[in-house]
Tab-separated table of C-alpha atoms in Angstrom:
chain	number	residue	atom	x	y	z
A	1	UNK	CA	-11.877	47.680	49.075
A	2	UNK	CA	-14.026	46.700	46.299
A	3	UNK	CA	-13.082	43.502	44.289
A	4	UNK	CA	-13.219	42.854	40.822
A	5	UNK	CA	-15.922	40.297	39.950
A	6	UNK	CA	-14.469	36.685	38.803
A	7	UNK	CA	-15.401	34.898	35.644
A	8	UNK	CA	-17.719	36.497	32.948
A	9	UNK	CA	-20.637	38.828	34.166
A	10	UNK	CA	-23.998	36.457	33.478
A	11	UNK	CA	-25.912	40.211	32.574
A	12	UNK	CA	-23.116	40.813	29.237
A	13	UNK	CA	-23.001	37.328	28.321
A	14	UNK	CA	-25.268	35.427	29.844
A	15	UNK	CA	-25.370	32.432	32.157
A	16	UNK	CA	-22.724	29.659	31.686
A	17	UNK	CA	-23.684	26.544	30.405
A	18	UNK	CA	-24.492	24.042	32.908
A	19	UNK	CA	-21.080	21.569	33.917
A	20	UNK	CA	-22.625	18.602	32.122
A	21	UNK	CA	-22.081	20.030	28.760
A	22	UNK	CA	-18.279	20.464	29.403
A	23	UNK	CA	-18.267	16.816	30.796
A	24	UNK	CA	-20.059	15.295	27.827
A	25	UNK	CA	-17.708	17.463	25.660
A	26	UNK	CA	-14.689	15.743	27.510
A	27	UNK	CA	-16.196	12.127	27.012
A	28	UNK	CA	-17.138	12.463	23.455
A	29	UNK	CA	-13.578	14.191	22.673
A	30	UNK	CA	-12.067	11.086	24.902
A	31	UNK	CA	-14.121	8.659	22.879
A	32	UNK	CA	-13.248	9.922	19.399
A	33	UNK	CA	-9.776	9.948	20.377
A	34	UNK	CA	-9.513	6.340	20.977
A	35	UNK	CA	-11.333	5.292	18.222
A	36	UNK	CA	-9.060	7.166	16.063
A	37	UNK	CA	-5.908	5.536	17.654
A	38	UNK	CA	-7.635	1.966	17.340
A	39	UNK	CA	-8.515	3.025	13.765
A	40	UNK	CA	-5.222	3.650	12.917
A	41	UNK	CA	-3.488	0.793	14.645
A	42	UNK	CA	-5.919	-1.676	12.810
A	43	UNK	CA	-4.882	-0.071	9.521
A	44	UNK	CA	-1.316	-0.509	10.179
A	45	UNK	CA	-1.581	-4.008	11.200
A	46	UNK	CA	-4.002	-4.912	8.431
A	47	UNK	CA	-1.680	-3.341	5.794
A	48	UNK	CA	1.327	-5.510	7.130
A	49	UNK	CA	-0.833	-8.486	7.094
A	50	UNK	CA	-0.458	-8.818	3.126
A	51	UNK	CA	2.757	-7.398	2.894
A	52	UNK	CA	3.909	-8.034	-0.898
A	53	UNK	CA	7.135	-7.117	-2.283
A	54	UNK	CA	9.441	-7.781	-5.319
A	55	UNK	CA	12.525	-6.682	-6.735
A	56	UNK	CA	13.742	-7.148	-10.304
A	57	UNK	CA	16.681	-9.351	-10.777
A	58	UNK	CA	17.528	-8.933	-14.106
A	59	UNK	CA	16.369	-9.348	-17.829
A	60	UNK	CA	17.765	-10.879	-21.193
A	61	UNK	CA	16.369	-9.614	-24.520
A	62	UNK	CA	15.736	-12.386	-26.828
A	63	UNK	CA	16.403	-12.180	-30.386
A	64	UNK	CA	13.451	-12.653	-32.668
A	65	UNK	CA	13.377	-15.014	-35.719
A	66	UNK	CA	12.179	-14.594	-39.000
A	67	UNK	CA	8.594	-15.513	-38.424
A	68	UNK	CA	8.750	-13.031	-35.104
A	69	UNK	CA	11.575	-10.438	-35.708
A	70	UNK	CA	10.297	-8.522	-32.258
A	71	UNK	CA	10.892	-11.146	-30.174
A	72	UNK	CA	10.886	-11.606	-26.666
A	73	UNK	CA	12.122	-10.314	-23.050
A	74	UNK	CA	13.090	-12.763	-20.198
A	75	UNK	CA	12.416	-11.053	-16.724
A	76	UNK	CA	13.700	-12.523	-13.443
A	77	UNK	CA	12.612	-11.119	-10.269
A	78	UNK	CA	12.083	-12.313	-6.824
A	79	UNK	CA	8.840	-12.081	-4.845
A	80	UNK	CA	8.428	-12.071	-0.905
A	81	UNK	CA	5.023	-12.655	0.561
A	82	UNK	CA	3.701	-14.836	3.579
A	83	UNK	CA	4.205	-18.385	3.278
A	84	UNK	CA	1.570	-20.469	1.389
A	85	UNK	CA	0.200	-17.495	-0.413
A	86	UNK	CA	-0.071	-16.723	-3.808
A	87	UNK	CA	0.642	-13.658	-5.555
A	88	UNK	CA	-0.174	-11.972	-8.822
A	89	UNK	CA	2.587	-9.956	-10.746
A	90	UNK	CA	2.349	-7.801	-13.833
A	91	UNK	CA	5.723	-7.994	-15.966
A	92	UNK	CA	6.244	-5.608	-18.638
A	93	UNK	CA	8.446	-5.030	-21.506
A	94	UNK	CA	9.304	-1.745	-22.562
A	95	UNK	CA	10.688	0.171	-25.843
A	96	UNK	CA	13.217	2.997	-25.810
A	97	UNK	CA	10.410	5.362	-25.283
A	98	UNK	CA	9.344	3.857	-22.288
A	99	UNK	CA	6.134	2.277	-23.960
A	100	UNK	CA	4.652	-1.017	-23.166
A	101	UNK	CA	5.155	-3.318	-25.996
A	102	UNK	CA	4.412	-6.675	-23.962
A	103	UNK	CA	2.639	-7.661	-20.870
A	104	UNK	CA	2.008	-10.872	-18.941
A	105	UNK	CA	0.186	-11.465	-15.488
A	106	UNK	CA	2.155	-14.484	-13.456
A	107	UNK	CA	0.852	-16.397	-10.837
A	108	UNK	CA	3.586	-16.681	-8.118
A	109	UNK	CA	3.063	-19.526	-5.369
A	110	UNK	CA	5.227	-19.117	-2.558
A	111	UNK	CA	6.018	-22.684	-0.686
A	112	UNK	CA	4.997	-23.214	2.699
A	113	UNK	CA	8.669	-23.529	3.987
A	114	UNK	CA	9.844	-20.225	2.124
A	115	UNK	CA	8.958	-16.576	1.956
A	116	UNK	CA	11.036	-15.323	-0.923
A	117	UNK	CA	10.850	-17.111	-4.651
A	118	UNK	CA	12.592	-16.008	-7.816
A	119	UNK	CA	10.702	-16.611	-11.041
A	120	UNK	CA	11.866	-16.145	-14.666
A	121	UNK	CA	9.185	-15.055	-17.190
A	122	UNK	CA	9.238	-14.518	-20.779
A	123	UNK	CA	7.412	-11.900	-22.252
A	124	UNK	CA	6.339	-11.688	-25.736
A	125	UNK	CA	6.804	-8.277	-27.043
A	126	UNK	CA	4.777	-6.312	-30.219
A	127	UNK	CA	7.724	-3.931	-31.115
A	128	UNK	CA	11.677	-4.183	-30.147
A	129	UNK	CA	11.959	-4.124	-26.191
A	130	UNK	CA	15.003	-2.550	-24.600
A	131	UNK	CA	13.956	-3.660	-21.078
A	132	UNK	CA	11.662	-5.364	-18.884
A	133	UNK	CA	10.639	-5.697	-15.182
A	134	UNK	CA	7.826	-6.245	-12.549
A	135	UNK	CA	5.319	-3.315	-12.900
A	136	UNK	CA	2.797	-5.022	-9.534
A	137	UNK	CA	2.497	-7.488	-7.502
A	138	UNK	CA	-0.932	-7.930	-5.460
A	139	UNK	CA	-2.167	-10.568	-3.183
A	140	UNK	CA	-5.952	-11.254	-3.492
C-alpha cells in the first residue's frame, strides 16, 4: 500500500519558506491591526472632543429705509459647545435665488455654567433677502 505525499512536492514548488517568515508575518499583521484600532479610537475621541452644534431658531426680515432700501436680516440661533469655549459662527442672508447677499462672522462664547447659548445677529444685505441662517460654526 502506497501513501500519497502530504504537502507540496519540493521538487515542483521549491522548499517551503522557513517557519520564522510565517511567524513574522503574523506578528506584523497583529501589530498593524492594533495600530489601526488605536488610530480609529483616537480619531473618534478627538472628533467628539470639540463637538460644536448649532440650530437655526428663526429669522426676521427688517425693512430698509430710504438710505438703505435693502434692509437687513436678524437671525436667531442656538450654539452648543463645551463649557468655556468660544465658537466662530458664519451667519448668512440669502436672496430668493439662494445667492448669499449678506454674511457676518460672529464670536459666540459659552459661559462656564452652560453648554448652549442663544444669539440674535443682524446681517446687513446688499440686495433684498428672503431668509437667513447659520452656515457653519467652528471651534478653533
